mmCIF file of C-alpha atoms in Angstrom:
data_model
loop_
_atom_site.group_PDB
_atom_site.id
_atom_site.type_symbol
_atom_site.label_atom_id
_atom_site.label_comp_id
_atom_site.label_asym_id
_atom_site.label_seq_id
_atom_site.Cartn_x
_atom_site.Cartn_y
_atom_site.Cartn_z
ATOM 1 C CA UNK A 1 13.708 -0.030 -19.867
ATOM 2 C CA UNK A 2 10.571 0.644 -17.837
ATOM 3 C CA UNK A 3 7.621 0.543 -20.186
ATOM 4 C CA UNK A 4 4.012 1.527 -19.828
ATOM 5 C CA UNK A 5 1.244 1.515 -22.390
ATOM 6 C CA UNK A 6 -0.840 4.735 -22.664
ATOM 7 C CA UNK A 7 -4.664 4.228 -22.769
ATOM 8 C CA UNK A 8 -7.297 6.441 -24.150
ATOM 9 C CA UNK A 9 -9.541 8.203 -21.515
ATOM 10 C CA UNK A 10 -12.595 6.549 -20.278
ATOM 11 C CA UNK A 11 -15.005 6.466 -23.216
ATOM 12 C CA UNK A 12 -18.248 8.483 -23.107
ATOM 13 C CA UNK A 13 -21.209 6.371 -22.121
ATOM 14 C CA UNK A 14 -23.657 5.356 -24.810
ATOM 15 C CA UNK A 15 -27.058 6.791 -24.772
ATOM 16 C CA UNK A 16 -29.028 5.151 -22.004
ATOM 17 C CA UNK A 17 -25.890 3.596 -20.498
ATOM 18 C CA UNK A 18 -25.399 3.971 -16.788
ATOM 19 C CA UNK A 19 -22.455 6.149 -15.867
ATOM 20 C CA UNK A 20 -20.738 6.485 -12.456
ATOM 21 C CA UNK A 21 -21.382 9.496 -10.266
ATOM 22 C CA UNK A 22 -19.266 12.636 -10.578
ATOM 23 C CA UNK A 23 -16.462 12.655 -8.107
ATOM 24 C CA UNK A 24 -16.867 14.900 -4.994
ATOM 25 C CA UNK A 25 -14.467 15.812 -2.248
ATOM 26 C CA UNK A 26 -14.223 17.953 0.779
ATOM 27 C CA UNK A 27 -11.227 19.179 3.008
ATOM 28 C CA UNK A 28 -13.703 20.517 5.548
ATOM 29 C CA UNK A 29 -13.774 18.806 8.886
ATOM 30 C CA UNK A 30 -17.168 16.974 9.344
ATOM 31 C CA UNK A 31 -18.266 14.820 12.351
ATOM 32 C CA UNK A 32 -18.919 11.953 9.931
ATOM 33 C CA UNK A 33 -15.308 11.135 9.098
ATOM 34 C CA UNK A 34 -12.501 13.410 10.518
ATOM 35 C CA UNK A 35 -14.455 15.811 12.700
ATOM 36 C CA UNK A 36 -13.424 13.933 15.922
ATOM 37 C CA UNK A 37 -9.663 14.060 15.193
ATOM 38 C CA UNK A 38 -9.373 17.071 17.547
ATOM 39 C CA UNK A 39 -11.049 15.192 20.405
ATOM 40 C CA UNK A 40 -8.245 12.384 20.349
ATOM 41 C CA UNK A 41 -6.142 12.300 23.419
ATOM 42 C CA UNK A 42 -2.341 12.613 22.830
ATOM 43 C CA UNK A 43 -0.268 9.519 23.419
ATOM 44 C CA UNK A 44 1.108 9.822 27.017
ATOM 45 C CA UNK A 45 4.851 9.629 27.787
ATOM 46 C CA UNK A 46 5.497 7.154 30.666
ATOM 47 C CA UNK A 47 7.795 8.284 33.304
ATOM 48 C CA UNK A 48 11.494 7.286 33.181
ATOM 49 C CA UNK A 49 11.044 5.205 36.230
ATOM 50 C CA UNK A 50 8.041 3.333 34.796
ATOM 51 C CA UNK A 51 9.762 2.655 31.606
ATOM 52 C CA UNK A 52 12.825 1.305 33.418
ATOM 53 C CA UNK A 53 10.701 -0.983 35.603
ATOM 54 C CA UNK A 54 8.800 -2.325 32.516
ATOM 55 C CA UNK A 55 12.186 -3.135 30.900
ATOM 56 C CA UNK A 56 13.470 -4.886 33.861
ATOM 57 C CA UNK A 57 10.300 -6.976 34.124
ATOM 58 C CA UNK A 58 10.810 -7.949 30.496
ATOM 59 C CA UNK A 59 14.272 -9.284 31.299
ATOM 60 C CA UNK A 60 13.382 -11.365 34.293
ATOM 61 C CA UNK A 61 12.434 -14.639 32.510
ATOM 62 C CA UNK A 62 15.497 -14.336 30.152
ATOM 63 C CA UNK A 63 18.414 -13.859 32.467
ATOM 64 C CA UNK A 64 20.145 -15.614 35.354
ATOM 65 C CA UNK A 65 20.156 -14.150 38.794
ATOM 66 C CA UNK A 66 23.656 -12.689 38.285
ATOM 67 C CA UNK A 67 22.865 -11.394 34.763
ATOM 68 C CA UNK A 68 19.646 -9.766 36.148
ATOM 69 C CA UNK A 69 21.497 -8.153 39.049
ATOM 70 C CA UNK A 70 24.000 -6.632 36.480
ATOM 71 C CA UNK A 71 21.040 -5.203 34.426
ATOM 72 C CA UNK A 72 19.419 -3.641 37.604
ATOM 73 C CA UNK A 73 22.732 -1.835 38.218
ATOM 74 C CA UNK A 74 23.014 -0.664 34.659
ATOM 75 C CA UNK A 75 19.486 0.559 34.644
ATOM 76 C CA UNK A 76 19.869 2.446 37.966
ATOM 77 C CA UNK A 77 22.956 4.158 36.544
ATOM 78 C CA UNK A 78 20.947 4.977 33.370
ATOM 79 C CA UNK A 79 18.144 6.684 35.171
ATOM 80 C CA UNK A 80 20.124 8.296 37.820
ATOM 81 C CA UNK A 81 20.692 12.087 37.955
ATOM 82 C CA UNK A 82 24.083 11.716 36.129
ATOM 83 C CA UNK A 83 22.824 9.130 33.708
ATOM 84 C CA UNK A 84 21.804 9.587 30.138
ATOM 85 C CA UNK A 85 18.148 8.628 30.823
ATOM 86 C CA UNK A 86 16.903 12.113 32.108
ATOM 87 C CA UNK A 87 18.453 13.811 29.082
ATOM 88 C CA UNK A 88 16.721 11.494 26.648
ATOM 89 C CA UNK A 89 13.416 11.816 28.566
ATOM 90 C CA UNK A 90 13.642 15.574 28.309
ATOM 91 C CA UNK A 91 14.375 15.335 24.561
ATOM 92 C CA UNK A 92 11.346 12.994 24.269
ATOM 93 C CA UNK A 93 9.106 15.556 25.923
ATOM 94 C CA UNK A 94 10.463 18.250 23.566
ATOM 95 C CA UNK A 95 9.757 16.048 20.510
ATOM 96 C CA UNK A 96 6.169 15.530 21.800
ATOM 97 C CA UNK A 97 5.638 19.298 21.863
ATOM 98 C CA UNK A 98 6.769 19.563 18.251
ATOM 99 C CA UNK A 99 4.720 16.534 17.053
ATOM 100 C CA UNK A 100 1.362 17.278 15.339
ATOM 101 C CA UNK A 101 -0.434 14.337 16.995
ATOM 102 C CA UNK A 102 1.902 11.755 18.587
ATOM 103 C CA UNK A 103 5.479 11.620 19.662
ATOM 104 C CA UNK A 104 5.737 7.920 18.482
ATOM 105 C CA UNK A 105 4.115 8.193 15.077
ATOM 106 C CA UNK A 106 7.055 9.459 13.034
ATOM 107 C CA UNK A 107 9.547 7.451 15.169
ATOM 108 C CA UNK A 108 7.572 4.185 14.421
ATOM 109 C CA UNK A 109 6.943 4.978 10.791
ATOM 110 C CA UNK A 110 10.666 5.652 10.105
ATOM 111 C CA UNK A 111 12.358 3.124 12.295
ATOM 112 C CA UNK A 112 9.931 0.158 11.733
ATOM 113 C CA UNK A 113 9.262 0.734 8.080
ATOM 114 C CA UNK A 114 10.854 3.535 5.999
ATOM 115 C CA UNK A 115 14.400 2.916 7.269
ATOM 116 C CA UNK A 116 14.003 -0.937 6.979
ATOM 117 C CA UNK A 117 16.176 -1.910 4.034
ATOM 118 C CA UNK A 118 14.898 -5.420 3.480
ATOM 119 C CA UNK A 119 12.209 -6.324 0.858
ATOM 120 C CA UNK A 120 8.701 -4.977 1.342
ATOM 121 C CA UNK A 121 6.980 -8.078 0.026
ATOM 122 C CA UNK A 122 7.879 -10.393 2.857
ATOM 123 C CA UNK A 123 8.782 -7.893 5.714
ATOM 124 C CA UNK A 124 6.189 -5.091 5.320
ATOM 125 C CA UNK A 125 3.390 -5.962 2.983
ATOM 126 C CA UNK A 126 0.759 -8.339 3.897
ATOM 127 C CA UNK A 127 -1.504 -10.572 1.721
ATOM 128 C CA UNK A 128 -4.935 -11.995 2.251
ATOM 129 C CA UNK A 129 -7.151 -14.440 0.432
ATOM 130 C CA UNK A 130 -10.710 -13.011 0.214
ATOM 131 C CA UNK A 131 -13.854 -15.198 0.102
ATOM 132 C CA UNK A 132 -14.845 -16.765 -3.292
ATOM 133 C CA UNK A 133 -17.663 -15.199 -5.163
ATOM 134 C CA UNK A 134 -20.962 -16.951 -4.841
ATOM 135 C CA UNK A 135 -22.026 -15.688 -8.338
ATOM 136 C CA UNK A 136 -18.826 -16.888 -9.996
ATOM 137 C CA UNK A 137 -17.393 -20.169 -8.525
ATOM 138 C CA UNK A 138 -13.651 -20.771 -8.655
ATOM 139 C CA UNK A 139 -12.885 -22.664 -11.929
ATOM 140 C CA UNK A 140 -9.559 -23.656 -13.595
ATOM 141 C CA UNK A 141 -8.567 -21.487 -16.597
ATOM 142 C CA UNK A 142 -5.850 -22.298 -19.228
ATOM 143 C CA UNK A 143 -2.504 -21.190 -17.947
ATOM 144 C CA UNK A 144 -1.404 -17.852 -19.538
ATOM 145 C CA UNK A 145 -5.012 -16.794 -20.366
ATOM 146 C CA UNK A 146 -7.442 -14.345 -18.661
ATOM 147 C CA UNK A 147 -10.881 -15.593 -17.870
ATOM 148 C CA UNK A 148 -14.238 -14.012 -18.021
ATOM 149 C CA UNK A 149 -14.696 -14.594 -14.286
ATOM 150 C CA UNK A 150 -11.324 -12.827 -13.484
ATOM 151 C CA UNK A 151 -12.083 -9.653 -15.449
ATOM 152 C CA UNK A 152 -15.599 -9.480 -14.130
ATOM 153 C CA UNK A 153 -14.560 -9.854 -10.535
ATOM 154 C CA UNK A 154 -11.604 -7.473 -11.018
ATOM 155 C CA UNK A 155 -13.999 -4.870 -12.422
ATOM 156 C CA UNK A 156 -16.442 -5.273 -9.626
ATOM 157 C CA UNK A 157 -13.827 -5.033 -6.824
ATOM 158 C CA UNK A 158 -12.334 -2.011 -8.658
ATOM 159 C CA UNK A 159 -15.692 -0.424 -8.488
ATOM 160 C CA UNK A 160 -15.920 -1.088 -4.845
ATOM 161 C CA UNK A 161 -12.469 0.406 -4.145
ATOM 162 C CA UNK A 162 -13.390 3.488 -6.136
ATOM 163 C CA UNK A 163 -16.619 3.629 -3.933
ATOM 164 C CA UNK A 164 -14.356 3.668 -0.841
ATOM 165 C CA UNK A 165 -12.017 6.257 -2.267
ATOM 166 C CA UNK A 166 -14.886 8.555 -3.214
ATOM 167 C CA UNK A 167 -16.465 8.078 0.240
ATOM 168 C CA UNK A 168 -13.093 9.080 1.954
ATOM 169 C CA UNK A 169 -12.726 12.040 -0.268
ATOM 170 C CA UNK A 170 -16.250 13.217 0.426
ATOM 171 C CA UNK A 171 -15.829 12.536 4.137
ATOM 172 C CA UNK A 172 -18.904 10.337 3.949
ATOM 173 C CA UNK A 173 -17.671 7.650 6.334
ATOM 174 C CA UNK A 174 -18.931 7.541 9.854
ATOM 175 C CA UNK A 175 -16.175 8.125 12.409
ATOM 176 C CA UNK A 176 -15.133 5.067 14.367
ATOM 177 C CA UNK A 177 -15.694 4.970 18.058
ATOM 178 C CA UNK A 178 -15.145 2.399 20.833
ATOM 179 C CA UNK A 179 -17.224 2.544 23.983
ATOM 180 C CA UNK A 180 -18.112 6.065 23.081
ATOM 181 C CA UNK A 181 -14.593 7.335 22.662
ATOM 182 C CA UNK A 182 -13.432 8.570 19.218
ATOM 183 C CA UNK A 183 -10.902 6.583 17.259
ATOM 184 C CA UNK A 184 -8.297 8.005 14.925
ATOM 185 C CA UNK A 185 -9.491 8.149 11.326
ATOM 186 C CA UNK A 186 -6.407 9.629 9.899
ATOM 187 C CA UNK A 187 -5.120 6.410 8.371
ATOM 188 C CA UNK A 188 -8.028 6.376 5.740
ATOM 189 C CA UNK A 189 -6.360 9.391 4.069
ATOM 190 C CA UNK A 190 -3.343 7.197 3.329
ATOM 191 C CA UNK A 191 -5.304 4.286 1.516
ATOM 192 C CA UNK A 192 -5.595 5.575 -2.069
ATOM 193 C CA UNK A 193 -3.009 7.388 -4.252
ATOM 194 C CA UNK A 194 -0.329 6.447 -1.735
ATOM 195 C CA UNK A 195 3.076 5.067 -2.701
ATOM 196 C CA UNK A 196 6.335 4.223 -0.998
ATOM 197 C CA UNK A 197 9.234 5.682 -2.974
ATOM 198 C CA UNK A 198 12.658 3.965 -2.554
ATOM 199 C CA UNK A 199 15.311 6.278 -1.376
ATOM 200 C CA UNK A 200 18.790 5.593 -0.037
ATOM 201 C CA UNK A 201 18.815 4.798 3.702
ATOM 202 C CA UNK A 202 15.147 5.883 4.273
ATOM 203 C CA UNK A 203 12.216 5.620 1.758
ATOM 204 C CA UNK A 204 9.728 8.360 1.291
ATOM 205 C CA UNK A 205 6.033 7.889 1.626
ATOM 206 C CA UNK A 206 3.986 10.085 -0.692
ATOM 207 C CA UNK A 207 0.250 10.598 -1.022
ATOM 208 C CA UNK A 208 -2.471 12.993 -1.897
ATOM 209 C CA UNK A 209 -5.676 13.633 -0.018
ATOM 210 C CA UNK A 210 -8.234 14.156 -1.330
ATOM 211 C CA UNK A 211 -7.016 11.533 -3.757
ATOM 212 C CA UNK A 212 -7.659 13.007 -7.174
ATOM 213 C CA UNK A 213 -5.862 10.750 -9.509
ATOM 214 C CA UNK A 214 -7.969 9.608 -12.480
ATOM 215 C CA UNK A 215 -6.222 6.236 -13.169
ATOM 216 C CA UNK A 216 -5.266 2.907 -11.624
ATOM 217 C CA UNK A 217 -2.229 0.750 -12.347
ATOM 218 C CA UNK A 218 -2.924 -2.609 -13.975
ATOM 219 C CA UNK A 219 -0.228 -5.271 -13.953
ATOM 220 C CA UNK A 220 -0.648 -8.045 -16.444
ATOM 221 C CA UNK A 221 1.980 -10.423 -17.927
ATOM 222 C CA UNK A 222 4.634 -8.453 -16.104
ATOM 223 C CA UNK A 223 3.599 -5.224 -17.854
ATOM 224 C CA UNK A 224 2.272 -2.126 -16.136
ATOM 225 C CA UNK A 225 -0.551 -0.269 -17.673
ATOM 226 C CA UNK A 226 -2.193 3.015 -16.979
ATOM 227 C CA UNK A 227 -5.993 2.556 -17.020
ATOM 228 C CA UNK A 228 -8.199 5.543 -16.692
ATOM 229 C CA UNK A 229 -11.224 5.137 -14.312
ATOM 230 C CA UNK A 230 -12.496 8.770 -14.355
ATOM 231 C CA UNK A 231 -13.289 10.856 -17.331
ATOM 232 C CA UNK A 232 -14.039 14.555 -17.932
ATOM 233 C CA UNK A 233 -15.543 16.573 -15.093
ATOM 234 C CA UNK A 234 -14.524 13.797 -12.593
ATOM 235 C CA UNK A 235 -17.224 11.488 -14.004
ATOM 236 C CA UNK A 236 -16.475 7.924 -12.842
ATOM 237 C CA UNK A 237 -16.608 4.913 -15.135
ATOM 238 C CA UNK A 238 -19.555 2.686 -14.820
ATOM 239 C CA UNK A 239 -19.141 -1.012 -13.972
ATOM 240 C CA UNK A 240 -19.526 -1.892 -17.602
ATOM 241 C CA UNK A 241 -16.922 0.683 -18.549
ATOM 242 C CA UNK A 242 -14.467 -0.595 -15.996
ATOM 243 C CA UNK A 243 -14.864 -4.053 -17.421
ATOM 244 C CA UNK A 244 -14.288 -2.769 -20.914
ATOM 245 C CA UNK A 245 -11.208 -0.899 -19.861
ATOM 246 C CA UNK A 246 -9.681 -4.001 -18.250
ATOM 247 C CA UNK A 247 -10.391 -6.069 -21.153
ATOM 248 C CA UNK A 248 -8.855 -3.479 -23.478
ATOM 249 C CA UNK A 249 -5.710 -3.340 -21.291
ATOM 250 C CA UNK A 250 -5.430 -7.043 -21.638
ATOM 251 C CA UNK A 251 -5.828 -7.056 -25.416
ATOM 252 C CA UNK A 252 -3.348 -4.164 -25.770
ATOM 253 C CA UNK A 253 -0.757 -5.970 -23.823
ATOM 254 C CA UNK A 254 -1.336 -9.243 -25.650
ATOM 255 C CA UNK A 255 -1.082 -7.456 -28.943
ATOM 256 C CA UNK A 256 2.192 -5.717 -27.999
ATOM 257 C CA UNK A 257 3.840 -8.849 -26.674
ATOM 258 C CA UNK A 258 3.031 -10.726 -29.824
ATOM 259 C CA UNK A 259 4.896 -8.082 -31.899
ATOM 260 C CA UNK A 260 7.969 -7.423 -29.821
ATOM 261 C CA UNK A 261 10.002 -8.901 -26.955
ATOM 262 C CA UNK A 262 8.703 -8.557 -23.490
ATOM 263 C CA UNK A 263 10.014 -5.534 -21.687
ATOM 264 C CA UNK A 264 12.400 -6.014 -18.754
ATOM 265 C CA UNK A 265 10.358 -6.854 -15.541
ATOM 266 C CA UNK A 266 11.211 -3.614 -13.767
ATOM 267 C CA UNK A 267 8.425 -4.153 -11.305
ATOM 268 C CA UNK A 268 10.530 -7.013 -9.804
ATOM 269 C CA UNK A 269 12.815 -4.401 -8.343
ATOM 270 C CA UNK A 270 10.109 -3.198 -5.983
ATOM 271 C CA UNK A 271 10.377 -6.649 -4.305
ATOM 272 C CA UNK A 272 14.072 -6.241 -3.697
ATOM 273 C CA UNK A 273 16.384 -4.664 -1.179
ATOM 274 C CA UNK A 274 15.335 -0.970 -0.746
ATOM 275 C CA UNK A 275 18.748 0.614 -1.289
ATOM 276 C CA UNK A 276 19.193 -1.470 -4.473
ATOM 277 C CA UNK A 277 15.838 -0.385 -5.732
ATOM 278 C CA UNK A 278 16.533 3.153 -4.865
ATOM 279 C CA UNK A 279 19.709 3.144 -6.809
ATOM 280 C CA UNK A 280 17.981 1.510 -9.825
ATOM 281 C CA UNK A 281 15.078 3.952 -9.662
ATOM 282 C CA UNK A 282 17.514 6.970 -9.834
ATOM 283 C CA UNK A 283 19.206 5.390 -12.987
ATOM 284 C CA UNK A 284 15.743 4.826 -14.542
ATOM 285 C CA UNK A 285 14.619 8.346 -13.787
ATOM 286 C CA UNK A 286 17.439 9.854 -15.818
ATOM 287 C CA UNK A 287 15.233 9.109 -18.861
ATOM 288 C CA UNK A 288 12.280 11.313 -19.425
ATOM 289 C CA UNK A 289 9.898 8.418 -20.540
ATOM 290 C CA UNK A 290 10.884 6.439 -17.510
ATOM 291 C CA UNK A 291 10.190 9.452 -15.179
ATOM 292 C CA UNK A 292 6.696 9.705 -16.609
ATOM 293 C CA UNK A 293 6.177 5.926 -16.167
ATOM 294 C CA UNK A 294 7.302 6.042 -12.597
ATOM 295 C CA UNK A 295 5.038 8.961 -11.859
ATOM 296 C CA UNK A 296 2.171 7.064 -13.457
ATOM 297 C CA UNK A 297 2.813 4.218 -10.927
ATOM 298 C CA UNK A 298 3.408 6.576 -7.938
ATOM 299 C CA UNK A 299 0.172 8.519 -8.438
ATOM 300 C CA UNK A 300 -2.207 5.648 -9.354
ATOM 301 C CA UNK A 301 -5.100 5.388 -6.936
ATOM 302 C CA UNK A 302 -4.317 1.677 -6.455
ATOM 303 C CA UNK A 303 -3.065 -1.426 -8.344
ATOM 304 C CA UNK A 304 -4.889 -4.230 -9.998
ATOM 305 C CA UNK A 305 -2.849 -7.371 -10.689
ATOM 306 C CA UNK A 306 -4.243 -9.769 -13.229
ATOM 307 C CA UNK A 307 -2.404 -13.164 -12.730
ATOM 308 C CA UNK A 308 -2.540 -15.806 -15.377
ATOM 309 C CA UNK A 309 0.382 -17.994 -14.503
ATOM 310 C CA UNK A 310 -1.528 -20.325 -12.181
ATOM 311 C CA UNK A 311 -1.299 -23.960 -12.758
ATOM 312 C CA UNK A 312 -4.938 -25.064 -13.484
ATOM 313 C CA UNK A 313 -4.475 -28.032 -11.253
ATOM 314 C CA UNK A 314 -3.996 -25.545 -8.277
ATOM 315 C CA UNK A 315 -7.168 -23.493 -9.005
ATOM 316 C CA UNK A 316 -8.997 -24.944 -5.967
ATOM 317 C CA UNK A 317 -5.883 -25.013 -3.699
ATOM 318 C CA UNK A 318 -6.228 -22.133 -1.240
ATOM 319 C CA UNK A 319 -2.662 -22.534 0.016
ATOM 320 C CA UNK A 320 -1.208 -22.236 -3.503
ATOM 321 C CA UNK A 321 -3.570 -19.363 -4.370
ATOM 322 C CA UNK A 322 -2.415 -17.433 -1.240
ATOM 323 C CA UNK A 323 1.274 -18.089 -2.286
ATOM 324 C CA UNK A 324 0.492 -16.612 -5.578
ATOM 325 C CA UNK A 325 -1.195 -13.555 -4.078
ATOM 326 C CA UNK A 326 1.888 -13.039 -1.806
ATOM 327 C CA UNK A 327 4.715 -13.531 -4.411
ATOM 328 C CA UNK A 328 3.127 -12.836 -7.770
ATOM 329 C CA UNK A 329 5.188 -15.172 -9.872
ATOM 330 C CA UNK A 330 8.537 -13.893 -8.416
ATOM 331 C CA UNK A 331 7.344 -10.223 -8.018
ATOM 332 C CA UNK A 332 7.278 -9.374 -11.746
ATOM 333 C CA UNK A 333 3.522 -8.823 -11.823
ATOM 334 C CA UNK A 334 3.300 -6.633 -8.649
ATOM 335 C CA UNK A 335 4.224 -3.084 -7.854
ATOM 336 C CA UNK A 336 4.905 -3.613 -4.269
ATOM 337 C CA UNK A 337 5.337 0.109 -3.443
ATOM 338 C CA UNK A 338 1.638 0.791 -3.763
ATOM 339 C CA UNK A 339 -0.405 0.972 -0.625
ATOM 340 C CA UNK A 340 -3.205 -1.170 -2.060
ATOM 341 C CA UNK A 341 -2.970 -3.865 -4.685
ATOM 342 C CA UNK A 342 -5.932 -5.995 -5.762
ATOM 343 C CA UNK A 343 -4.826 -9.433 -7.066
ATOM 344 C CA UNK A 344 -7.257 -11.396 -9.198
ATOM 345 C CA UNK A 345 -6.215 -14.885 -10.434
ATOM 346 C CA UNK A 346 -7.629 -16.363 -13.644
ATOM 347 C CA UNK A 347 -9.382 -18.998 -11.497
ATOM 348 C CA UNK A 348 -11.545 -16.128 -10.147
ATOM 349 C CA UNK A 349 -9.940 -16.084 -6.752
ATOM 350 C CA UNK A 350 -9.234 -12.698 -5.241
ATOM 351 C CA UNK A 351 -6.777 -11.308 -2.721
#
């Protein structure tokens, strides 16, 4: 059974303690972030003849003379007045008129990602090893235990990600340009509170902008935990409160696992074939508690994975650290459907 632990809301700050700023967001277009979206040129549709010529050019190094000549004849038939090419070209122009921004956007998203049935974690998701902290050097920690450096760095990076989410919500980021031309900023709306939902044949991508969720998803010892990061009135947790919340999450999981068997590592299903996960998710969702747990994961702003299964001898091995970031101990300590997951090893390394 899918199991999450409920956590109390972010506690009120003590007198004199520093509290994060209240959350603000705007859906109005402002030149600072999304105001240039209307200036973006539409993606042009190349002529059928240009596409055919480019296709034949790509075949030239791969085919023999006879094979290339056969391909030339097939292409000429395809783009001729009685061929299928002009019909498909007309359909493409029709699709372009119906598309909000680009004829290619939905095609690429669906065909290259959402309809792809193989596992996300090696075919779609990427991993990166970030620079080590100058304030907290990498150090070996006992296997199976968190470290102070790990939780401190996780809290700090969580705060920075919340800064980014708040800035996007408030449209406070400067719009990107290149050589004076506006660049698309729409992808920033899909960074936080975004999840890929496994469905049969084609997954569903869901998100909310502005991202108004008040919690993050913490993975620790293969358990998923809902951790609030905003309190009443949209007041954000301070850095000290974030550190306390992460420490509380760890202690609650440790206490629970000391009293009862570990729950089934449901998160590992997010690393599998998408149709298999879609079927399993439908079965899980038949239970009300599981539906609530899945909604908790789906709506979380982002994930924070606290890994403690690293061999202390590998603490300074960047290659082994990167492998841990990518695979997460077989996938049980990851929720691969989230758009953003912060991974922090007990050595203090971050990815």
